[in-house]
Short mmCIF file of C-alpha atoms in Angstrom, two decimals:
data_model
loop_
_atom_site.label_atom_id
_atom_site.label_comp_id
_atom_site.label_asym_id
_atom_site.label_seq_id
_atom_site.Cartn_x
_atom_site.Cartn_y
_atom_site.Cartn_z
CA UNK Y 184 0.11 -0.20 -0.01
CA UNK Y 185 1.17 3.53 -0.68
CA UNK Y 186 -0.12 6.59 1.25
CA UNK Y 187 -0.65 9.74 -0.41
CA UNK Y 188 -0.89 12.94 0.88
CA UNK Y 189 -4.16 15.29 0.40
CA UNK Y 190 -3.06 18.78 0.54
CA UNK Y 191 -4.82 21.96 0.77
CA UNK Y 192 -4.68 23.20 -3.27
CA UNK Y 193 -4.10 26.53 -4.61
CA UNK Y 194 -7.24 28.37 -4.54
CA UNK Y 195 -6.31 31.51 -6.57
CA UNK Y 196 -3.94 34.40 -6.57
CA UNK Y 197 -3.34 35.99 -3.48
CA UNK Y 198 -5.08 33.20 -1.29
CA UNK Y 199 -2.81 31.74 1.16
CA UNK Y 200 -5.23 29.66 3.43
CA UNK Y 201 -8.79 28.18 3.17
CA UNK Y 202 -11.44 27.05 5.73
CA UNK Y 203 -12.50 23.51 5.93
CA UNK Y 204 -16.62 23.62 5.66
CA UNK Y 205 -17.08 20.02 5.59
CA UNK Y 206 -15.64 16.24 4.98
CA UNK Y 207 -17.84 14.37 2.74
CA UNK Y 208 -15.78 11.19 3.54
CA UNK Y 209 -14.72 10.02 6.92
CA UNK Y 210 -11.80 7.75 7.91
CA UNK Y 211 -12.16 4.10 6.50
CA UNK Y 212 -14.25 5.38 3.32
CA UNK Y 213 -13.28 4.36 -0.06
CA UNK Y 214 -12.66 6.99 -2.79
CA UNK Y 215 -12.50 7.13 -6.23
CA UNK Y 216 -9.79 8.96 -8.22
CA UNK Y 217 -11.52 12.99 -8.87
CA UNK Y 218 -14.35 12.21 -6.35
CA UNK Y 219 -14.89 14.98 -3.81
CA UNK Y 220 -13.70 14.36 -0.57
CA UNK Y 221 -14.23 17.70 1.41
CA UNK Y 222 -15.47 21.33 1.06
CA UNK Y 223 -13.49 24.37 1.69
CA UNK Y 224 -13.89 27.98 1.63
CA UNK Y 225 -11.69 30.96 1.20
CA UNK Y 226 -12.31 34.70 1.42
CA UNK Y 227 -14.00 34.70 -1.62
CA UNK Y 228 -15.69 31.48 -2.72
CA UNK Y 229 -16.46 28.02 -1.60
CA UNK Y 230 -14.94 25.15 -3.64
CA UNK Y 231 -14.78 21.11 -3.72
CA UNK Y 232 -11.58 19.28 -3.36
CA UNK Y 233 -11.20 16.14 -5.01
CA UNK Y 234 -9.17 13.07 -4.39
CA UNK Y 235 -5.66 12.60 -6.24
CA UNK Y 236 -6.32 8.88 -6.11
CA UNK Y 237 -8.40 5.82 -5.72
CA UNK Y 238 -7.91 4.25 -2.43
CA UNK Y 239 -9.02 4.54 1.28
CA UNK Y 240 -8.88 7.56 3.67
CA UNK Y 241 -6.45 6.88 6.33
CA UNK Y 242 -6.18 10.01 8.40
CA UNK Y 243 -7.85 13.18 8.60
CA UNK Y 244 -5.63 15.87 9.94
CA UNK Y 245 -7.92 18.88 10.35
CA UNK Y 246 -11.64 19.30 11.40
CA UNK Y 247 -14.66 21.44 9.85
CA UNK Y 248 -13.99 25.33 10.70
CA UNK Y 249 -10.37 25.20 11.10
CA UNK Y 250 -8.21 27.30 8.55
CA UNK Y 251 -5.51 25.76 6.96
CA UNK Y 252 -2.52 27.16 5.19
CA UNK Y 253 -2.42 26.28 1.11
CA UNK Y 254 0.14 23.52 0.64
CA UNK Y 255 -0.64 21.43 3.94
CA UNK Y 256 -1.37 18.08 4.19
CA UNK Y 257 -4.95 17.86 5.41
CA UNK Y 258 -5.55 13.91 5.10
CA UNK Y 259 -3.64 10.93 4.05
CA UNK Y 260 -5.20 8.36 1.73
CA UNK Y 261 -4.08 4.52 1.51
CA UNK Y 262 -3.69 3.60 -2.15
CA UNK Y 263 -2.56 0.76 -4.13
CA UNK Y 264 0.80 1.70 -5.74
CA UNK Y 265 -0.76 0.71 -9.23
CA UNK Y 266 -3.82 3.05 -8.55
CA UNK Y 267 -2.06 6.18 -7.61
CA UNK Y 268 -2.39 8.94 -9.88
CA UNK Y 269 0.40 9.30 -12.06
CA UNK Y 270 1.07 13.19 -10.99
CA UNK Y 271 0.63 14.16 -7.63
CA UNK Y 272 0.06 17.75 -7.28
CA UNK Y 273 3.57 19.47 -6.30
CA UNK Y 274 3.66 22.10 -3.74
CA UNK Y 275 2.71 25.36 -5.13
CA UNK Y 276 5.16 27.54 -3.52
CA UNK Y 277 8.38 26.70 -1.92
CA UNK Y 278 7.56 29.00 0.72
CA UNK Y 279 4.09 27.65 1.53
CA UNK Y 280 5.49 24.44 2.98
CA UNK Y 281 8.04 25.94 5.31
CA UNK Y 282 7.92 25.94 8.97
CA UNK Y 283 6.15 29.15 10.54
CA UNK Y 284 9.34 31.17 12.30
CA UNK Y 285 9.33 30.49 15.77
CA UNK Y 286 8.47 33.77 17.57
CA UNK Y 287 9.53 32.36 21.26
CA UNK Y 288 13.00 34.17 20.79
CA UNK Y 289 12.49 36.19 17.80
CA UNK Y 290 10.41 38.12 15.52
CA UNK Y 291 11.49 39.75 12.11
CA UNK Y 292 9.92 42.69 10.75
CA UNK Y 293 11.28 44.81 7.89
CA UNK Y 294 14.63 42.70 7.98
CA UNK Y 295 15.09 43.62 11.62
CA UNK Y 296 15.53 40.92 13.97
CA UNK Y 297 13.95 41.89 17.52
CA UNK Y 298 12.95 40.23 20.80
CA UNK Y 299 9.64 39.50 21.51
CA UNK Y 300 9.76 41.62 24.84
CA UNK Y 301 10.50 44.66 23.01
CA UNK Y 302 8.72 44.18 19.62
CA UNK Y 303 6.06 46.66 20.53
CA UNK Y 304 8.92 49.44 20.63
CA UNK Y 305 10.31 48.38 17.13
CA UNK Y 306 7.21 48.12 14.65
CA UNK Y 307 7.02 49.69 11.56
CA UNK Y 308 3.77 49.78 9.59
CA UNK Y 309 3.83 47.95 6.43
CA UNK Y 310 1.22 49.97 3.81
CA UNK Y 311 1.76 46.91 1.30
CA UNK Y 312 0.18 44.38 3.98
CA UNK Y 313 -2.79 42.50 2.62
CA UNK Y 314 -5.61 42.41 4.90
CA UNK Y 315 -8.11 39.58 4.23
CA UNK Y 316 -11.71 40.16 5.93
CA UNK Y 317 -11.06 37.54 8.67
CA UNK Y 318 -7.83 39.67 9.74
CA UNK Y 319 -10.02 42.90 9.57
CA UNK Y 320 -12.58 41.33 11.73
CA UNK Y 321 -10.25 40.17 14.38
CA UNK Y 322 -8.94 43.80 14.29
CA UNK Y 323 -11.90 45.22 14.81
CA UNK Y 324 -12.65 43.34 17.80
CA UNK Y 325 -9.23 43.61 19.39
CA UNK Y 326 -9.42 47.40 18.84
CA UNK Y 327 -6.09 47.17 16.51
CA UNK Y 328 -5.21 50.25 14.54
CA UNK Y 329 -4.58 49.88 10.74
CA UNK Y 330 -1.02 50.82 11.41
CA UNK Y 331 -0.90 48.16 14.12
CA UNK Y 332 -2.21 45.22 11.93
CA UNK Y 333 0.09 46.41 9.12
CA UNK Y 334 2.83 46.32 11.30
CA UNK Y 335 2.35 42.64 12.17
CA UNK Y 336 4.94 40.40 10.67
CA UNK Y 337 3.30 37.56 8.25
CA UNK Y 338 4.26 34.16 7.96
CA UNK Y 339 1.91 33.51 4.99
CA UNK Y 340 2.75 33.44 1.15
CA UNK Y 341 4.79 36.76 0.19
CA UNK Y 342 4.33 37.89 3.89
CA UNK Y 343 0.72 37.57 4.13
CA UNK Y 344 -0.39 38.19 7.66
CA UNK Y 345 -2.51 35.36 8.63
CA UNK Y 346 -4.97 34.90 11.62
CA UNK Y 347 -2.20 32.69 13.80
CA UNK Y 348 0.12 35.82 13.14
CA UNK Y 349 -2.46 38.17 14.75
CA UNK Y 350 -3.11 35.88 17.26
CA UNK Y 351 0.73 35.53 18.34
CA UNK Y 352 0.98 39.52 18.21
CA UNK Y 353 -1.95 39.78 20.69
CA UNK Y 354 -0.60 37.30 22.98
CA UNK Y 355 2.75 39.28 23.45
CA UNK Y 356 1.03 42.77 23.13
CA UNK Y 357 1.80 45.68 25.38
CA UNK Y 358 0.85 49.11 25.86
CA UNK Y 359 1.27 51.99 24.75
CA UNK Y 360 2.64 51.24 20.97
CA UNK Y 361 5.26 54.09 21.09
CA UNK Y 362 6.77 53.28 17.74
CA UNK Y 363 3.54 53.32 15.71
CA UNK Y 364 2.46 56.74 14.57
CA UNK Y 365 -0.65 57.60 16.47
CA UNK Y 366 -3.60 59.10 14.74
CA UNK Y 367 -4.93 62.06 16.20
CA UNK Y 368 -7.31 61.31 19.14
CA UNK Y 369 -10.80 61.84 18.11
CA UNK Y 370 -13.30 62.36 21.02
CA UNK Y 371 -15.53 59.62 21.43
CA UNK Y 372 -19.24 59.70 20.81
CA UNK Y 373 -21.25 59.34 23.96
CA UNK Y 374 -24.10 58.06 22.08
CA UNK Y 375 -25.25 54.76 23.27
CA UNK Y 376 -26.53 52.22 20.82
CA UNK Y 377 -30.52 51.83 21.07
CA UNK Y 378 -31.31 48.19 22.23
CA UNK Y 379 -32.86 46.10 19.88
CA UNK Y 380 -36.30 44.98 21.21
CA UNK Y 381 -37.33 41.24 20.60
CA UNK Y 382 -40.83 40.06 21.04
CA UNK Y 383 -41.02 36.27 21.71
CA UNK Y 384 -43.30 34.42 19.87
CA UNK Y 385 -43.09 36.84 17.19
CA UNK Y 386 -39.96 38.03 15.94
CA UNK Y 387 -37.07 35.58 15.14
CA UNK Y 388 -33.17 35.54 14.87
CA UNK Y 389 -31.44 34.48 11.67
CA UNK Y 390 -27.89 34.14 12.27
CA UNK Y 391 -25.51 35.63 9.23
CA UNK Y 392 -23.98 32.92 7.39
CA UNK Y 393 -19.98 33.06 6.68
CA UNK Y 394 -20.28 34.81 3.39
CA UNK Y 395 -22.87 37.55 4.62
CA UNK Y 396 -20.46 38.07 7.62
CA UNK Y 397 -17.45 38.79 5.15
CA UNK Y 398 -19.75 40.91 2.83
CA UNK Y 399 -20.93 42.94 6.03
CA UNK Y 400 -17.12 43.45 7.15
CA UNK Y 401 -16.23 44.41 3.74
CA UNK Y 402 -18.72 46.93 3.46
CA UNK Y 403 -17.80 48.48 6.46
CA UNK Y 404 -14.15 48.67 6.05
CA UNK Y 405 -14.90 50.36 2.42
CA UNK Y 406 -17.21 52.87 4.13
CA UNK Y 407 -14.36 53.38 6.93
CA UNK Y 408 -11.48 53.64 4.32
CA UNK Y 409 -12.62 55.64 1.32
CA UNK Y 410 -14.82 59.14 1.44
CA UNK Y 411 -17.45 58.11 -0.84
CA UNK Y 412 -18.93 60.67 -3.24
CA UNK Y 413 -21.51 59.78 -6.08
CA UNK Y 414 -22.37 61.45 -9.32
CA UNK Y 415 -25.47 60.83 -11.67
CA UNK Y 416 -26.26 61.32 -15.24
CA UNK Y 417 -29.07 60.21 -17.58
CA UNK Y 418 -28.60 58.42 -20.66
CA UNK Y 419 -30.66 57.71 -23.79
CA UNK Y 420 -30.15 54.11 -24.70
CA UNK Y 421 -32.76 53.61 -27.35
CA UNK Y 422 -30.30 52.70 -29.95
CA UNK Y 423 -29.13 50.12 -27.89
CA UNK Y 424 -32.57 48.56 -26.80
CA UNK Y 425 -33.51 48.70 -30.53
CA UNK Y 426 -30.53 46.93 -31.86
CA UNK Y 427 -30.66 44.19 -29.42
CA UNK Y 428 -34.27 43.31 -29.72
CA UNK Y 429 -33.52 43.29 -33.33
CA UNK Y 430 -30.35 40.91 -33.33
CA UNK Y 431 -30.77 38.89 -30.12
CA UNK Y 432 -32.39 35.84 -31.61
CA UNK Y 433 -30.28 35.71 -34.59
CA UNK Y 434 -27.09 36.30 -32.42
CA UNK Y 435 -27.97 33.36 -30.31
CA UNK Y 436 -28.64 30.97 -33.29
CA UNK Y 437 -25.39 32.35 -34.91
CA UNK Y 438 -23.20 32.17 -31.62
CA UNK Y 439 -25.12 29.99 -29.08
CA UNK Y 440 -24.77 32.84 -26.70
CA UNK Y 441 -27.46 34.97 -25.15
CA UNK Y 442 -27.25 38.51 -25.60
CA UNK Y 443 -27.69 40.87 -22.69
CA UNK Y 444 -27.20 44.26 -22.00
CA UNK Y 445 -23.92 43.56 -19.77
CA UNK Y 446 -21.76 42.86 -22.23
CA UNK Y 447 -22.37 45.93 -23.93
CA UNK Y 448 -22.14 48.07 -20.70
CA UNK Y 449 -19.06 46.36 -19.95
CA UNK Y 450 -17.62 47.27 -23.46
CA UNK Y 451 -18.53 51.16 -22.79
CA UNK Y 452 -16.77 51.15 -19.41
CA UNK Y 453 -13.92 49.66 -20.71
CA UNK Y 454 -13.54 52.05 -23.38
CA UNK Y 455 -13.93 54.78 -21.10
CA UNK Y 456 -11.31 53.50 -18.77
CA UNK Y 457 -8.93 53.43 -21.48
CA UNK Y 458 -9.38 57.10 -21.84
CA UNK Y 459 -9.20 57.78 -18.15
CA UNK Y 460 -6.88 55.44 -16.76
CA UNK Y 461 -6.67 57.21 -13.45
CA UNK Y 462 -10.03 55.67 -12.56
CA UNK Y 463 -8.62 52.24 -12.59
CA UNK Y 464 -6.21 52.51 -9.71
CA UNK Y 465 -5.70 51.48 -6.12
CA UNK Y 466 -4.62 53.53 -3.25
CA UNK Y 467 -1.39 52.01 -1.47
CA UNK Y 468 -0.92 54.47 1.37
CA UNK Y 469 0.24 57.62 -0.11
CA UNK Y 470 0.96 55.98 -3.54
CA UNK Y 471 -1.48 55.35 -6.28
CA UNK Y 472 -1.14 51.98 -8.21
CA UNK Y 473 -2.47 52.22 -12.08
CA UNK Y 474 -3.56 49.16 -12.91
CA UNK Y 475 -2.62 48.05 -16.53
CA UNK Y 476 -5.08 45.51 -16.96
CA UNK Y 477 -8.53 46.37 -17.24
CA UNK Y 478 -10.75 43.91 -15.14
CA UNK Y 479 -14.58 44.36 -14.71
CA UNK Y 480 -15.98 42.90 -11.78
CA UNK Y 481 -19.88 42.34 -11.88
CA UNK Y 482 -22.04 42.46 -8.77
CA UNK Y 483 -24.04 39.30 -8.99
CA UNK Y 484 -26.59 37.70 -6.79
CA UNK Y 485 -26.41 34.41 -5.56
CA UNK Y 486 -29.19 31.85 -5.09
CA UNK Y 487 -28.61 32.27 -1.53
CA UNK Y 488 -29.16 36.18 -2.01
CA UNK Y 489 -25.71 36.71 -1.18
CA UNK Y 490 -23.47 38.99 -3.38
CA UNK Y 491 -20.42 37.95 -5.37
CA UNK Y 492 -18.17 39.92 -7.91
CA UNK Y 493 -16.92 37.48 -10.76
CA UNK Y 494 -14.48 39.12 -12.99
CA UNK Y 495 -14.31 39.90 -16.78
CA UNK Y 496 -10.48 39.83 -17.26
CA UNK Y 497 -8.96 42.26 -19.95
CA UNK Y 498 -12.35 43.36 -20.96
CA UNK Y 499 -10.72 45.81 -23.41
CA UNK Y 500 -9.08 43.23 -25.39
CA UNK Y 501 -12.41 41.37 -26.17
CA UNK Y 502 -14.98 42.01 -28.65
CA UNK Y 503 -18.70 41.91 -28.01
CA UNK Y 504 -19.11 38.32 -28.58
CA UNK Y 505 -16.20 37.37 -26.39
CA UNK Y 506 -17.48 39.84 -23.64
CA UNK Y 507 -20.86 37.88 -24.02
CA UNK Y 508 -19.51 34.36 -23.74
CA UNK Y 509 -17.46 35.67 -20.56
CA UNK Y 510 -20.48 37.41 -18.97
CA UNK Y 511 -22.81 34.40 -19.74
CA UNK Y 512 -20.34 32.01 -18.34
CA UNK Y 513 -19.70 33.89 -15.43
CA UNK Y 514 -23.35 34.45 -14.67
CA UNK Y 515 -24.16 31.07 -14.96
CA UNK Y 516 -21.45 29.84 -12.80
CA UNK Y 517 -22.66 32.34 -9.85
CA UNK Y 518 -26.08 30.92 -10.34
CA UNK Y 519 -24.98 27.43 -9.98
CA UNK Y 520 -22.36 28.16 -7.06
CA UNK Y 521 -19.90 26.92 -9.73
CA UNK Y 522 -17.49 29.61 -10.02
CA UNK Y 523 -13.87 29.03 -9.31
CA UNK Y 524 -11.51 31.23 -7.20
CA UNK Y 525 -9.51 32.62 -10.32
CA UNK Y 526 -12.93 34.00 -11.74
CA UNK Y 527 -13.69 36.39 -8.58
CA UNK Y 528 -10.23 37.76 -7.89
CA UNK Y 529 -8.17 40.87 -9.48
CA UNK Y 530 -11.12 42.88 -10.29
CA UNK Y 531 -9.96 46.79 -11.18
CA UNK Y 532 -13.23 48.17 -11.75
CA UNK Y 533 -16.96 47.01 -10.89
CA UNK Y 534 -20.40 47.38 -12.33
CA UNK Y 535 -23.64 46.94 -10.41
CA UNK Y 536 -26.82 46.34 -12.38
CA UNK Y 537 -29.36 47.61 -9.71
CA UNK Y 538 -31.92 47.95 -12.67
CA UNK Y 539 -32.05 44.13 -12.44
CA UNK Y 540 -34.14 44.67 -9.29
CA UNK Y 541 -36.11 47.54 -10.42
CA UNK Y 542 -34.24 50.15 -9.16
CA UNK Y 543 -34.11 53.53 -10.87
CA UNK Y 544 -30.62 54.20 -9.37
CA UNK Y 545 -28.19 53.59 -6.59
CA UNK Y 546 -25.44 54.61 -4.58
CA UNK Y 547 -23.14 51.55 -4.55
CA UNK Y 548 -20.21 51.19 -2.20
CA UNK Y 549 -16.85 50.91 -3.51
CA UNK Y 550 -15.24 47.30 -4.14
CA UNK Y 551 -11.95 47.64 -2.14
CA UNK Y 552 -9.33 47.92 -3.32
CA UNK Y 553 -10.77 49.92 -6.14
CA UNK Y 554 -11.67 53.45 -6.54
CA UNK Y 555 -14.86 53.34 -8.38
CA UNK Y 556 -17.95 51.70 -9.00
CA UNK Y 557 -20.59 52.11 -11.65
CA UNK Y 558 -24.55 51.60 -10.73
CA UNK Y 559 -27.00 50.90 -13.96
CA UNK Y 560 -30.56 51.82 -13.40
CA UNK Y 561 -33.55 50.10 -14.91
CA UNK Y 562 -34.28 51.00 -18.45
CA UNK Y 563 -37.62 52.79 -18.88
CA UNK Y 564 -39.56 54.41 -21.83
CA UNK Y 565 -40.86 57.71 -21.26
CA UNK Y 566 -41.33 60.97 -23.70
CA UNK Y 567 -38.22 62.92 -24.17
CA UNK Y 568 -37.56 66.37 -26.00
CA UNK Y 569 -35.05 65.51 -28.57
CA UNK Y 570 -33.40 67.91 -31.02
CA UNK Y 571 -34.13 66.76 -34.99
CA UNK Y 572 -33.67 68.29 -38.38
CA UNK Y 573 -37.22 69.72 -37.96
CA UNK Y 574 -36.26 71.17 -34.49
CA UNK Y 575 -37.23 70.00 -31.06
CA UNK Y 576 -39.53 67.28 -30.75
CA UNK Y 577 -41.04 64.99 -28.03
CA UNK Y 578 -40.40 61.17 -28.74
CA UNK Y 579 -40.67 57.90 -26.67
CA UNK Y 580 -37.02 56.81 -25.76
CA UNK Y 581 -35.53 54.39 -23.86
CA UNK Y 582 -33.67 56.07 -20.85
CA UNK Y 583 -31.57 55.00 -17.98
CA UNK Y 584 -29.45 56.47 -15.04
CA UNK Y 585 -25.98 55.86 -14.12
CA UNK Y 586 -24.36 56.69 -10.93
CA UNK Y 587 -20.57 56.56 -10.16
CA UNK Y 588 -19.38 56.02 -6.57
CA UNK Y 589 -15.72 57.21 -6.34
CA UNK Y 590 -13.08 57.41 -3.66
CA UNK Y 591 -12.53 61.13 -3.22
CA UNK Y 592 -9.16 60.35 -1.73
CA UNK Y 593 -7.72 60.26 -5.11
CA UNK Y 594 -10.71 60.90 -7.44
CA UNK Y 595 -12.02 64.45 -7.71
CA UNK Y 596 -15.17 65.65 -9.44
CA UNK Y 597 -13.82 66.56 -12.70
CA UNK Y 598 -12.18 62.97 -13.06
CA UNK Y 599 -15.42 61.28 -11.72
CA UNK Y 600 -17.90 63.22 -13.84
CA UNK Y 601 -15.53 63.04 -16.91
CA UNK Y 602 -15.48 59.58 -16.79
CA UNK Y 603 -18.96 58.95 -16.08
CA UNK Y 604 -20.08 61.20 -18.77
CA UNK Y 605 -17.89 59.27 -21.39
CA UNK Y 606 -19.47 55.87 -20.26
CA UNK Y 607 -22.89 57.41 -20.93
CA UNK Y 608 -21.49 58.95 -24.50
CA UNK Y 609 -20.28 55.51 -25.54
CA UNK Y 610 -23.78 54.11 -24.68
CA UNK Y 611 -25.52 57.02 -26.60
CA UNK Y 612 -23.13 56.73 -29.72
CA UNK Y 613 -23.92 53.06 -30.09
CA UNK Y 614 -24.38 52.05 -33.61
CA UNK Y 615 -27.60 50.62 -34.32
CA UNK Y 616 -26.38 49.05 -37.38
CA UNK Y 617 -23.48 47.04 -35.95
CA UNK Y 618 -23.02 43.79 -37.51
CA UNK Y 619 -22.93 40.76 -35.42
#
């Protein structure tokens, strides 16, 4: 018999750990190669982990709800040598398998070795540190400042801060933190949060699921981080509506894809970003990171009612057919809870079609670490005054509102307004004779 190690697989870019949700097999159960053994979750998506071989579960090393580093062995499988898969997935990164640096005697921070006993006086905040929703949640509960969390030495991939790093830090935490620049003291509010009444027999309590908790943390973090400003414009999309109604059946028969409005909106946004690249950025402390790739996230509702943002990568490099295929695939995968980790990370700008739910307009919350998000309202027909060769006339037009929420730290009214107007111009200039 040969023992095969089942390791926590790589779950996408920037993912260094995952939470075990549920074991579908127990010790002693037989498994087939590629049969699902367990379900895991990251900050972004739930996934299934298949067996690398045919055999019998010999040992399970982690229980549900435990957080496990990518590349770590989570179970052992007894397999006959002839049945072992010819290729067992190798470790994704050499640094993944290395042991955690012992913190009993020494902690490294910014290449400076210091003793634990004095670590509080030598910490230096690292603005490049990535903070997952889990880390942010812990920081909020423990009243850790942003600078303090960023100063914690990370033992994850590429120095990423893990839950165990924060727990170790809290264990040795001392006050005051003299070396970390302190933000100006803001007078604490004396307002007491109101008690929430509960009527037994009438009201009921529904506990947030894991994804809803992460969404809540992310939304609070975004509003706390970015000063939001929202601008609005009204757009005449009559040409788009008429063209789509005319060609949608032919488009599906010819290409095997449904033609929705979303790829048209994505195309317009990508063109506008090309003209105003400073909307396609992230804020890194006092620096602005300008993204070369134009990756458009689409805020999408899951069957559970939760929200997820699958990503159309390199949207500027795709034609309308390519965008339609990409959008349809992501939307179908979201509806079937089948999105892959690589399909929901790396967006640089996000759109949210609030019109899907009948909303006239919206004030969306920025999807960090982006600096802007576009909401698309419902398309409604109404009488409008238009200018023709005969002069001003009243005509029935298909109209919609666009609203852009942007981060006023780096996006001023001129840039935000100009970008939004450019998106509107692209939509209004749509060629109603366009070939499919």
